[in-house]
Amino acid sequence: QYRPPPVSHTNFPKGFLFGSATASYQVEGAWNDTDKGESIWDHITHNNPNFIAEQQNGDIADDSFHKFKEDIRIMKDIGFKSYRFSISWPRVLPTGKVADGYSKTGLNYYTELIDELLANGIEPLVTLYHWDLPQALQEERGGWLNPNISDYFADYADFMFSKFAPKVKYWITINEPLSIVNGYGDDARAPALKELHGIGEYVAGHNLLLAHSKAYKLYQDKYSHNLGKISMAFCGSYCAPASDSVEDIEAAERCYQFTFGWFIHPVLKGDYHPLLRSIIDENSQWEGRKTSRLPYFSQQEIDQLKGSADFLGLNYYTMLLAKPGLAGLDPSDQRDSRVVTLWDPSWKPTVASWLRVAPEGLRMLLNKVKNDYGNPEVLITENGYPDDGSDPLNDTERINYYETHFAAIRQAIYEDGCNVVGHTSWSLMDNFEWRDGYKAKFGIFSVDFNSPNRTRTMKKSAYWLKNYIAMHDYL
Ligand code: PNW
């Protein structure tokens, strides 16, 4: 049974990078400012409004495009040492391609944002892709399904490195490949190509991995004298076995390999984990296909992928219990995994159906990556709690969430020897929560979406974090 350490202790390693996180489409707004290109999220929210709760969209969102200086003021006031944000690809490259020219206003926005962060002593953690693909690239042979897309992404990454490598020390190429592929075999995200299930998610995932490895190599070849570190941000719900039985223990391992492992394993080891390879190959054969639904890497691609991360970015929200069984569309990654999941009744539900409060899973995940991959450096790139904002500033459940998750991280560091260097809370402020629109709120600042000013107000959790970080700085 999990017992958190005394909550009064805020001991983290010196220099621990406390911060907060957002993403371009979720906070920026200014969706058509000057020459910005359309993204797949602009496109789907405008053309299929029912895709989003209450027919909402990110046209204005938190208006961070105009209010970034205020955002930096409030994060500085909390005491955050870092800010994780993402660059909107179509804001900088309207068609997605460097050859077609870049937007001066778009580039200028990120230059000012980064300079303002540095001037305030806040480390920029820059994500190059947090789901807002240029619509033009989606229309050209299916976005992440296009065999050319990894080169377009590498060109884009090269362009951004050429502008910001001297200023940015932490880069995330791609946020949550596992979530992105949900748009290419399911309708959980744009472009919502559910009909491709069983194939589309693996092809998109394959191209995401190639895109990442090309960007990584480019940095090593041309920009490594800047001493920056690069990773992806990986995600999943951490899976523990539903019982001590061998079957359940094996199911939990499959669950891990079909979520976090799908992408972490190739990035560190060069190729898909043998479990994925053998299961998907066998299923494909059994279905009478000539080729596996999971594409193969060439030897050259394997060599390039292997070791293409200087640290691991991990997004952790929740956990699941796993046992053998069939779920999901037939075929699909979930079905291939032969795992069904359940919740421990002691985990408190939240307004998000997929998220229950289970801090012990974070400690287990940190131990899993420590043991499986030789204790890599880990940055927790997302972690947070949603509510419905009915008592907007009095968010004691969010405080409890951070308190228990910080405790789990400290146990992982001090009792288990895990190498965790930072944590960015999702999110600095309430924002456009994808298909849930503005209904699910993750911010430590509330935002008044009825006011043209999009007024930001500190919640109780922001006060709590401010004290927590101040105490840590003092110790
Ligand atoms: C993240 N899971 O997605 C995204 O990176 C954010 O943009 C988003 O706002 C945030 O979570 C809150 O939803 C996730 O199943 C999707 O474990 C799914 C999972 C985790 C994170």
Short mmCIF file of C-alpha atoms and ligand atoms in Angstrom, two decimals:
data_model
loop_
_atom_site.label_atom_id
_atom_site.label_comp_id
_atom_site.label_asym_id
_atom_site.label_seq_id
_atom_site.Cartn_x
_atom_site.Cartn_y
_atom_site.Cartn_z
CA GLN A 1 0.00 0.00 0.00
CA TYR A 2 1.27 3.42 -1.01
CA ARG A 3 2.12 5.88 1.77
CA PRO A 4 3.33 9.36 0.83
CA PRO A 5 6.19 10.88 2.82
CA PRO A 6 5.46 13.80 5.17
CA VAL A 7 4.02 16.60 3.06
CA SER A 8 5.90 19.34 4.86
CA HIS A 9 9.12 18.24 3.17
CA THR A 10 9.69 20.00 -0.11
CA ASN A 11 13.13 18.58 -0.65
CA PHE A 12 13.99 18.15 -4.31
CA PRO A 13 17.48 18.16 -5.78
CA LYS A 14 19.05 21.62 -6.04
CA GLY A 15 18.19 23.24 -9.35
CA PHE A 16 15.10 21.06 -9.85
CA LEU A 17 13.30 22.59 -12.80
CA PHE A 18 9.81 23.49 -11.58
CA GLY A 19 7.69 24.90 -14.36
CA SER A 20 4.37 24.93 -16.12
CA ALA A 21 3.25 23.88 -19.58
CA THR A 22 0.91 24.92 -22.38
CA ALA A 23 0.58 24.23 -26.11
CA SER A 24 0.15 26.60 -29.04
CA TYR A 25 -3.34 25.66 -30.24
CA GLN A 26 -4.65 25.43 -26.68
CA VAL A 27 -3.63 28.94 -25.60
CA GLU A 28 -2.49 31.20 -28.42
CA GLY A 29 -5.65 32.12 -30.33
CA ALA A 30 -4.92 34.55 -33.21
CA TRP A 31 -5.68 31.59 -35.46
CA ASN A 32 -5.53 33.68 -38.64
CA ASP A 33 -3.20 36.50 -37.63
CA THR A 34 -1.57 37.95 -40.77
CA ASP A 35 -0.13 35.08 -42.83
CA LYS A 36 -0.52 32.17 -40.40
CA GLY A 37 -1.51 28.96 -42.18
CA GLU A 38 -4.49 26.85 -41.22
CA SER A 39 -3.80 23.86 -38.95
CA ILE A 40 -5.69 20.56 -38.83
CA TRP A 41 -7.30 21.78 -35.59
CA ASP A 42 -8.43 25.06 -37.16
CA HIS A 43 -9.80 22.99 -40.00
CA ILE A 44 -11.70 20.39 -38.02
CA THR A 45 -13.17 22.86 -35.50
CA HIS A 46 -14.39 25.14 -38.31
CA ASN A 47 -15.67 22.45 -40.64
CA ASN A 48 -17.03 19.98 -38.13
CA PRO A 49 -18.04 22.08 -35.10
CA ASN A 50 -19.75 19.15 -33.37
CA PHE A 51 -16.35 17.51 -33.07
CA ILE A 52 -15.80 19.68 -29.96
CA ALA A 53 -17.92 20.00 -26.81
CA GLU A 54 -20.22 23.03 -27.04
CA GLN A 55 -18.95 23.60 -30.59
CA GLN A 56 -15.94 25.42 -29.22
CA ASN A 57 -12.66 26.12 -30.98
CA GLY A 58 -9.24 27.66 -30.35
CA ASP A 59 -9.76 30.77 -32.51
CA ILE A 60 -9.12 33.02 -29.52
CA ALA A 61 -8.46 30.55 -26.70
CA ASP A 62 -6.43 32.34 -23.99
CA ASP A 63 -5.21 34.97 -26.47
CA SER A 64 -1.65 34.26 -25.38
CA PHE A 65 -0.49 35.47 -28.77
CA HIS A 66 -1.24 38.96 -27.46
CA LYS A 67 -0.89 38.35 -23.74
CA PHE A 68 2.39 36.41 -23.49
CA LYS A 69 4.10 39.13 -21.46
CA GLU A 70 1.40 38.93 -18.83
CA ASP A 71 1.69 35.12 -18.88
CA ILE A 72 5.41 35.40 -18.21
CA ARG A 73 4.72 37.86 -15.38
CA ILE A 74 2.35 35.47 -13.66
CA MET A 75 4.62 32.45 -14.04
CA LYS A 76 7.51 34.46 -12.66
CA ASP A 77 5.36 35.47 -9.72
CA ILE A 78 4.74 31.80 -8.90
CA GLY A 79 8.49 31.18 -8.97
CA PHE A 80 8.55 28.82 -11.95
CA LYS A 81 12.02 28.24 -13.39
CA SER A 82 10.85 26.94 -16.74
CA TYR A 83 8.03 27.30 -19.24
CA ARG A 84 7.13 24.53 -21.62
CA PHE A 85 5.28 25.86 -24.67
CA SER A 86 4.95 24.72 -28.26
CA ILE A 87 5.58 26.37 -31.59
CA SER A 88 2.71 26.35 -34.05
CA TRP A 89 4.21 24.92 -37.26
CA PRO A 90 1.72 26.71 -39.57
CA ARG A 91 2.22 30.02 -37.74
CA VAL A 92 5.89 29.93 -38.73
CA LEU A 93 5.60 28.01 -42.01
CA PRO A 94 2.11 28.67 -43.44
CA THR A 95 2.19 25.72 -45.89
CA GLY A 96 4.39 23.59 -43.66
CA LYS A 97 7.32 23.73 -46.05
CA VAL A 98 10.45 25.82 -45.60
CA ALA A 99 10.77 26.10 -49.38
CA ASP A 100 7.47 28.04 -49.52
CA GLY A 101 8.75 30.74 -47.17
CA TYR A 102 8.21 31.62 -43.55
CA SER A 103 5.98 34.12 -41.74
CA LYS A 104 7.86 37.09 -40.31
CA THR A 105 5.10 37.78 -37.76
CA GLY A 106 5.03 34.13 -36.73
CA LEU A 107 8.76 33.90 -36.23
CA ASN A 108 8.79 37.26 -34.51
CA TYR A 109 6.21 36.07 -31.96
CA TYR A 110 8.39 33.17 -30.83
CA THR A 111 11.51 35.33 -30.81
CA GLU A 112 9.83 37.80 -28.47
CA LEU A 113 8.40 35.02 -26.32
CA ILE A 114 11.78 33.33 -25.87
CA ASP A 115 13.60 36.61 -25.27
CA GLU A 116 11.05 37.68 -22.68
CA LEU A 117 11.40 34.34 -20.86
CA LEU A 118 15.18 34.59 -20.81
CA ALA A 119 15.03 38.19 -19.64
CA ASN A 120 12.95 36.95 -16.69
CA GLY A 121 15.26 34.06 -15.87
CA ILE A 122 12.82 31.38 -17.07
CA GLU A 123 14.18 28.43 -19.05
CA PRO A 124 12.25 27.89 -22.31
CA LEU A 125 11.35 24.22 -22.93
CA VAL A 126 10.31 24.24 -26.55
CA THR A 127 8.05 21.67 -28.19
CA LEU A 128 8.15 21.74 -31.98
CA TYR A 129 4.96 19.81 -32.55
CA HIS A 130 1.98 19.69 -30.23
CA TRP A 131 -0.64 18.46 -32.72
CA ASP A 132 -1.34 21.54 -34.89
CA LEU A 133 -0.17 20.18 -38.23
CA PRO A 134 -0.36 22.56 -41.21
CA GLN A 135 -3.60 21.66 -43.00
CA ALA A 136 -1.74 21.86 -46.32
CA LEU A 137 0.38 18.89 -45.25
CA GLN A 138 -2.69 16.93 -44.19
CA GLU A 139 -4.14 17.50 -47.63
CA GLU A 140 -0.93 16.36 -49.29
CA ARG A 141 -1.07 12.55 -48.94
CA GLY A 142 -2.52 12.42 -45.47
CA GLY A 143 -0.25 14.29 -43.08
CA TRP A 144 1.57 11.85 -40.83
CA LEU A 145 0.76 9.03 -43.26
CA ASN A 146 2.83 10.69 -45.98
CA PRO A 147 6.24 9.03 -46.48
CA ASN A 148 7.72 12.49 -47.12
CA ILE A 149 6.50 14.05 -43.89
CA SER A 150 9.54 13.16 -41.81
CA ASP A 151 11.64 15.26 -44.22
CA TYR A 152 9.24 18.20 -44.01
CA PHE A 153 9.39 17.97 -40.24
CA ALA A 154 13.19 17.80 -40.26
CA ASP A 155 13.32 20.92 -42.48
CA TYR A 156 11.00 22.71 -40.07
CA ALA A 157 13.09 21.59 -37.09
CA ASP A 158 16.26 22.75 -38.86
CA PHE A 159 14.68 26.16 -39.42
CA MET A 160 13.71 26.51 -35.75
CA PHE A 161 17.10 25.27 -34.52
CA SER A 162 18.82 27.76 -36.83
CA LYS A 163 16.88 30.58 -35.16
CA PHE A 164 16.81 29.46 -31.54
CA ALA A 165 19.50 26.86 -30.82
CA PRO A 166 21.71 29.36 -28.98
CA LYS A 167 18.82 30.32 -26.68
CA VAL A 168 16.98 27.05 -26.07
CA LYS A 169 18.56 24.25 -24.07
CA TYR A 170 15.61 21.84 -23.93
CA TRP A 171 13.81 20.73 -27.07
CA ILE A 172 10.87 18.34 -27.39
CA THR A 173 10.46 17.33 -31.02
CA ILE A 174 6.97 15.83 -30.79
CA ASN A 175 4.43 15.82 -27.99
CA GLU A 176 2.80 12.46 -27.34
CA PRO A 177 3.10 10.39 -30.49
CA LEU A 178 0.64 7.99 -28.83
CA SER A 179 -2.03 10.69 -28.77
CA ILE A 180 -1.28 11.86 -32.30
CA VAL A 181 -1.84 8.41 -33.76
CA ASN A 182 -5.31 8.50 -32.20
CA GLY A 183 -6.18 10.79 -35.10
CA TYR A 184 -5.08 8.21 -37.68
CA GLY A 185 -7.00 5.14 -36.51
CA ASP A 186 -9.56 6.70 -34.23
CA ASP A 187 -11.52 9.94 -33.99
CA ALA A 188 -10.14 11.05 -30.64
CA ARG A 189 -8.15 13.85 -32.31
CA ALA A 190 -7.82 15.65 -35.63
CA PRO A 191 -7.75 14.57 -38.44
CA ALA A 192 -10.10 11.88 -37.01
CA LEU A 193 -9.44 9.19 -39.64
CA LYS A 194 -11.10 6.42 -37.67
CA GLU A 195 -11.61 4.24 -40.73
CA LEU A 196 -7.85 3.57 -40.87
CA HIS A 197 -7.86 1.70 -37.55
CA GLY A 198 -5.32 -1.06 -37.23
CA ILE A 199 -3.10 0.35 -39.96
CA GLY A 200 -3.16 4.16 -39.87
CA GLU A 201 -1.96 4.43 -36.29
CA TYR A 202 1.09 2.27 -37.02
CA VAL A 203 2.00 4.11 -40.23
CA ALA A 204 1.61 7.51 -38.55
CA GLY A 205 3.58 6.30 -35.53
CA HIS A 206 6.34 5.05 -37.81
CA ASN A 207 6.62 8.41 -39.57
CA LEU A 208 6.56 10.26 -36.24
CA LEU A 209 9.53 8.20 -35.08
CA LEU A 210 11.41 8.84 -38.32
CA ALA A 211 10.63 12.57 -38.10
CA HIS A 212 11.96 12.67 -34.57
CA SER A 213 15.17 10.79 -35.40
CA LYS A 214 15.90 13.02 -38.40
CA ALA A 215 15.46 16.16 -36.31
CA TYR A 216 17.64 14.67 -33.59
CA LYS A 217 20.41 13.83 -36.04
CA LEU A 218 20.25 17.25 -37.62
CA TYR A 219 20.75 18.87 -34.25
CA GLN A 220 23.73 16.64 -33.52
CA ASP A 221 25.27 17.39 -36.90
CA LYS A 222 24.73 21.14 -37.06
CA TYR A 223 23.85 22.57 -33.66
CA SER A 224 25.30 20.37 -30.92
CA HIS A 225 27.87 23.03 -29.96
CA ASN A 226 24.89 24.77 -28.33
CA LEU A 227 24.76 21.90 -25.83
CA GLY A 228 20.96 21.59 -25.97
CA LYS A 229 19.13 18.40 -25.02
CA ILE A 230 16.43 16.78 -27.12
CA SER A 231 13.66 14.27 -26.51
CA MET A 232 10.07 13.45 -27.36
CA ALA A 233 7.33 13.82 -24.74
CA PHE A 234 6.00 10.29 -24.24
CA CYS A 235 2.66 9.45 -22.68
CA GLY A 236 0.30 6.73 -21.63
CA SER A 237 -1.61 5.63 -18.61
CA TYR A 238 0.79 3.56 -16.54
CA CYS A 239 -0.40 -0.06 -16.35
CA ALA A 240 -0.02 -2.21 -13.27
CA PRO A 241 -1.16 -5.87 -13.20
CA ALA A 242 -4.73 -6.35 -11.96
CA SER A 243 -3.49 -9.25 -9.76
CA ASP A 244 -0.31 -11.20 -8.97
CA SER A 245 -1.11 -13.80 -11.64
CA VAL A 246 1.40 -14.39 -14.43
CA GLU A 247 -1.31 -13.58 -17.00
CA ASP A 248 -1.99 -10.18 -15.46
CA ILE A 249 1.70 -9.38 -15.06
CA GLU A 250 2.22 -10.18 -18.74
CA ALA A 251 -0.82 -8.12 -19.70
CA ALA A 252 0.59 -5.11 -17.83
CA GLU A 253 3.88 -5.47 -19.70
CA ARG A 254 2.03 -5.60 -23.04
CA CYS A 255 0.02 -2.57 -21.99
CA TYR A 256 3.24 -0.68 -21.27
CA GLN A 257 4.89 -1.75 -24.53
CA PHE A 258 1.83 -0.74 -26.58
CA THR A 259 1.78 2.74 -24.99
CA PHE A 260 5.00 4.27 -23.64
CA GLY A 261 7.14 1.46 -25.06
CA TRP A 262 5.79 1.79 -28.61
CA PHE A 263 7.82 5.00 -28.96
CA ILE A 264 10.41 4.98 -26.15
CA HIS A 265 11.84 1.61 -27.13
CA PRO A 266 12.70 2.56 -30.75
CA VAL A 267 14.04 5.95 -29.68
CA LEU A 268 16.44 4.38 -27.19
CA LYS A 269 17.08 0.96 -28.72
CA GLY A 270 16.58 1.62 -32.44
CA ASP A 271 13.61 -0.64 -33.21
CA TYR A 272 10.19 -1.72 -31.98
CA HIS A 273 10.12 -3.86 -28.87
CA PRO A 274 10.05 -7.59 -29.78
CA LEU A 275 6.61 -7.93 -28.14
CA LEU A 276 5.05 -5.40 -30.53
CA ARG A 277 6.91 -6.79 -33.50
CA SER A 278 5.88 -10.41 -32.91
CA ILE A 279 2.27 -9.75 -31.86
CA ILE A 280 1.42 -7.43 -34.76
CA ASP A 281 3.28 -9.58 -37.30
CA GLU A 282 1.41 -12.68 -36.12
CA ASN A 283 -1.98 -10.97 -36.08
CA SER A 284 -1.39 -9.59 -39.56
CA GLN A 285 -0.45 -13.02 -40.86
CA TRP A 286 -3.46 -14.61 -39.21
CA GLU A 287 -5.66 -11.99 -40.90
CA GLY A 288 -4.26 -13.20 -44.23
CA ARG A 289 -2.20 -10.09 -45.01
CA LYS A 290 0.98 -10.27 -47.05
CA THR A 291 2.69 -7.63 -44.92
CA SER A 292 2.62 -6.67 -41.29
CA ARG A 293 0.40 -3.78 -40.23
CA LEU A 294 3.45 -2.54 -38.29
CA PRO A 295 6.00 -1.16 -40.80
CA TYR A 296 9.67 -2.16 -40.68
CA PHE A 297 12.64 0.17 -40.26
CA SER A 298 15.68 -0.19 -42.52
CA GLN A 299 19.05 -0.82 -40.88
CA GLN A 300 20.05 2.77 -41.57
CA GLU A 301 16.85 4.03 -39.90
CA ILE A 302 17.48 1.80 -36.89
CA ASP A 303 20.99 3.18 -36.52
CA GLN A 304 19.66 6.71 -36.68
CA LEU A 305 16.84 6.13 -34.20
CA LYS A 306 18.99 4.37 -31.63
CA GLY A 307 19.83 6.67 -28.75
CA SER A 308 18.00 9.65 -30.24
CA ALA A 309 17.09 11.19 -26.87
CA ASP A 310 19.27 13.02 -24.35
CA PHE A 311 16.61 12.65 -21.67
CA LEU A 312 13.06 11.29 -21.46
CA GLY A 313 10.12 13.68 -21.45
CA LEU A 314 7.27 11.93 -19.64
CA ASN A 315 3.66 13.08 -19.45
CA TYR A 316 1.94 11.42 -16.52
CA TYR A 317 -1.67 11.83 -15.47
CA THR A 318 -3.06 8.51 -14.36
CA MET A 319 -2.78 4.73 -14.24
CA LEU A 320 -4.75 1.57 -15.04
CA LEU A 321 -4.90 -2.06 -13.97
CA ALA A 322 -4.36 -4.56 -16.77
CA LYS A 323 -5.52 -8.10 -17.48
CA PRO A 324 -5.77 -10.17 -20.66
CA GLY A 325 -8.76 -9.62 -22.94
CA LEU A 326 -9.95 -8.10 -26.18
CA ALA A 327 -10.99 -4.47 -26.46
CA GLY A 328 -10.98 -1.73 -29.07
CA LEU A 329 -11.77 -1.70 -32.78
CA ASP A 330 -10.87 -4.79 -34.78
CA PRO A 331 -8.09 -4.37 -35.77
CA SER A 332 -6.41 -1.63 -33.71
CA ASP A 333 -3.40 -1.14 -31.50
CA GLN A 334 -5.55 -1.64 -28.43
CA ARG A 335 -6.94 -4.92 -29.78
CA ASP A 336 -3.48 -6.11 -30.78
CA SER A 337 -2.29 -5.57 -27.22
CA ARG A 338 -4.87 -8.09 -25.88
CA VAL A 339 -5.33 -6.03 -22.73
CA VAL A 340 -8.44 -4.88 -20.95
CA THR A 341 -8.11 -2.30 -18.23
CA LEU A 342 -9.87 -1.45 -15.00
CA TRP A 343 -9.59 1.00 -12.14
CA ASP A 344 -8.77 0.45 -8.53
CA PRO A 345 -11.83 1.62 -6.57
CA SER A 346 -9.60 3.69 -4.29
CA TRP A 347 -8.58 6.01 -7.17
CA LYS A 348 -10.73 9.12 -7.10
CA PRO A 349 -12.53 9.91 -10.37
CA THR A 350 -12.25 13.36 -11.98
CA VAL A 351 -14.33 15.20 -14.58
CA ALA A 352 -12.18 13.53 -17.27
CA SER A 353 -13.41 9.97 -17.81
CA TRP A 354 -9.87 8.73 -18.51
CA LEU A 355 -8.24 10.32 -15.48
CA ARG A 356 -8.34 9.02 -11.91
CA VAL A 357 -6.00 10.18 -9.20
CA ALA A 358 -3.24 7.59 -8.71
CA PRO A 359 0.13 9.10 -7.80
CA GLU A 360 1.67 5.68 -7.12
CA GLY A 361 1.62 5.05 -10.88
CA LEU A 362 4.04 7.92 -11.40
CA ARG A 363 6.54 6.37 -9.01
CA MET A 364 6.08 3.00 -10.75
CA LEU A 365 6.57 4.57 -14.17
CA LEU A 366 9.76 6.30 -13.03
CA ASN A 367 11.06 3.00 -11.70
CA LYS A 368 10.08 1.18 -14.87
CA VAL A 369 12.10 3.55 -17.09
CA LYS A 370 14.98 3.52 -14.62
CA ASN A 371 15.16 -0.27 -14.68
CA ASP A 372 14.45 -0.87 -18.35
CA TYR A 373 16.66 1.82 -19.88
CA GLY A 374 19.58 2.34 -17.51
CA ASN A 375 18.30 5.22 -15.41
CA PRO A 376 18.00 7.98 -18.02
CA GLU A 377 17.49 11.62 -17.11
CA VAL A 378 13.75 12.29 -16.88
CA LEU A 379 11.84 15.52 -17.19
CA ILE A 380 8.16 15.26 -16.27
CA THR A 381 6.82 17.34 -19.12
CA GLU A 382 3.14 17.19 -18.10
CA ASN A 383 1.18 16.30 -14.98
CA GLY A 384 -2.11 17.82 -13.89
CA TYR A 385 -5.65 17.64 -12.62
CA PRO A 386 -8.92 18.59 -14.36
CA ASP A 387 -12.06 20.02 -12.79
CA ASP A 388 -15.22 21.64 -14.14
CA GLY A 389 -14.53 25.07 -12.67
CA SER A 390 -17.76 25.12 -10.67
CA ASP A 391 -15.84 26.54 -7.69
CA PRO A 392 -13.13 28.02 -9.88
CA LEU A 393 -10.59 29.39 -7.43
CA ASN A 394 -11.10 26.95 -4.59
CA ASP A 395 -9.33 23.98 -6.21
CA THR A 396 -8.26 21.96 -3.20
CA GLU A 397 -8.41 18.70 -5.19
CA ARG A 398 -5.75 20.07 -7.53
CA ILE A 399 -3.55 20.91 -4.55
CA ASN A 400 -3.97 17.38 -3.29
CA TYR A 401 -3.03 16.08 -6.73
CA TYR A 402 0.22 18.05 -6.90
CA GLU A 403 1.10 17.37 -3.28
CA THR A 404 0.79 13.60 -3.68
CA HIS A 405 2.49 13.52 -7.09
CA PHE A 406 5.41 15.61 -5.82
CA ALA A 407 5.68 13.17 -2.92
CA ALA A 408 5.76 10.26 -5.37
CA ILE A 409 8.54 11.95 -7.37
CA ARG A 410 10.58 12.61 -4.24
CA GLN A 411 10.25 8.97 -3.22
CA ALA A 412 11.35 7.94 -6.70
CA ILE A 413 14.37 10.22 -6.42
CA TYR A 414 15.45 9.63 -2.83
CA GLU A 415 14.29 6.10 -2.12
CA ASP A 416 14.57 4.53 -5.57
CA GLY A 417 17.42 6.52 -7.13
CA CYS A 418 15.52 7.75 -10.20
CA ASN A 419 17.09 10.62 -12.13
CA VAL A 420 14.26 13.19 -12.32
CA VAL A 421 15.39 16.73 -13.09
CA GLY A 422 12.17 18.70 -13.43
CA HIS A 423 8.39 18.89 -13.50
CA THR A 424 6.09 21.11 -15.53
CA SER A 425 2.49 21.36 -14.34
CA TRP A 426 -0.23 21.04 -16.93
CA SER A 427 -1.26 23.72 -17.12
CA LEU A 428 -0.31 27.30 -16.36
CA MET A 429 -3.92 28.29 -17.09
CA ASP A 430 -7.27 26.89 -18.17
CA ASN A 431 -7.28 26.45 -21.92
CA PHE A 432 -8.78 24.72 -24.95
CA GLU A 433 -8.89 21.09 -23.83
CA TRP A 434 -9.23 19.53 -27.31
CA ARG A 435 -12.50 17.61 -27.73
CA ASP A 436 -13.67 18.77 -24.29
CA GLY A 437 -13.49 22.40 -25.38
CA TYR A 438 -13.33 24.71 -22.36
CA LYS A 439 -15.28 22.37 -20.06
CA ALA A 440 -12.35 20.50 -18.52
CA LYS A 441 -10.05 22.92 -16.73
CA PHE A 442 -6.46 22.03 -15.93
CA GLY A 443 -5.05 25.46 -15.03
CA ILE A 444 -3.54 26.74 -11.82
CA PHE A 445 -4.78 30.10 -13.10
CA SER A 446 -8.40 30.43 -14.13
CA VAL A 447 -9.20 32.32 -17.31
CA ASP A 448 -12.39 34.29 -17.88
CA PHE A 449 -13.42 33.13 -21.35
CA ASN A 450 -16.40 35.50 -21.31
CA SER A 451 -14.21 38.55 -21.10
CA PRO A 452 -12.33 39.88 -24.14
CA ASN A 453 -9.41 40.39 -21.76
CA ARG A 454 -9.29 36.69 -20.96
CA THR A 455 -8.48 37.76 -17.39
CA ARG A 456 -6.16 35.36 -15.55
CA THR A 457 -6.80 34.79 -11.82
CA MET A 458 -4.71 32.79 -9.37
CA LYS A 459 -6.42 29.68 -8.00
CA LYS A 460 -5.67 28.30 -4.57
CA SER A 461 -3.36 25.76 -6.20
CA ALA A 462 -1.26 28.60 -7.66
CA TYR A 463 -0.79 30.04 -4.16
CA TRP A 464 0.06 26.59 -2.90
CA LEU A 465 2.65 26.01 -5.64
CA LYS A 466 4.15 29.41 -5.04
CA ASN A 467 4.73 28.54 -1.39
CA TYR A 468 5.95 25.07 -2.23
CA ILE A 469 8.57 26.34 -4.66
CA ALA A 470 9.62 29.19 -2.35
CA MET A 471 10.12 26.69 0.48
CA HIS A 472 12.18 24.50 -1.81
CA ASP A 473 14.31 27.45 -2.90
CA TYR A 474 14.89 28.33 0.75
CA LEU A 475 15.91 24.82 1.83
C1 PNW B 1 -2.16 15.55 -22.84
N1 PNW B 1 -3.42 9.44 -21.30
O1 PNW B 1 -2.75 14.48 -23.51
C2 PNW B 1 -1.86 16.63 -23.87
O2 PNW B 1 -0.49 16.69 -24.16
C3 PNW B 1 -2.37 18.00 -23.54
O3 PNW B 1 -2.41 18.78 -24.71
C4 PNW B 1 -3.71 17.90 -22.86
O4 PNW B 1 -4.30 19.15 -22.64
C5 PNW B 1 -3.52 17.16 -21.56
O5 PNW B 1 -3.02 15.86 -21.80
C6 PNW B 1 -4.78 16.99 -20.73
O6 PNW B 1 -5.69 16.16 -21.40
C7 PNW B 1 -2.91 13.24 -22.91
O7 PNW B 1 -4.31 8.70 -21.74
C8 PNW B 1 -3.79 12.36 -23.46
O8 PNW B 1 -2.72 9.04 -20.35
C9 PNW B 1 -3.96 11.10 -22.95
C10 PNW B 1 -3.23 10.70 -21.84
C11 PNW B 1 -2.33 11.57 -21.27
C12 PNW B 1 -2.19 12.84 -21.80
#
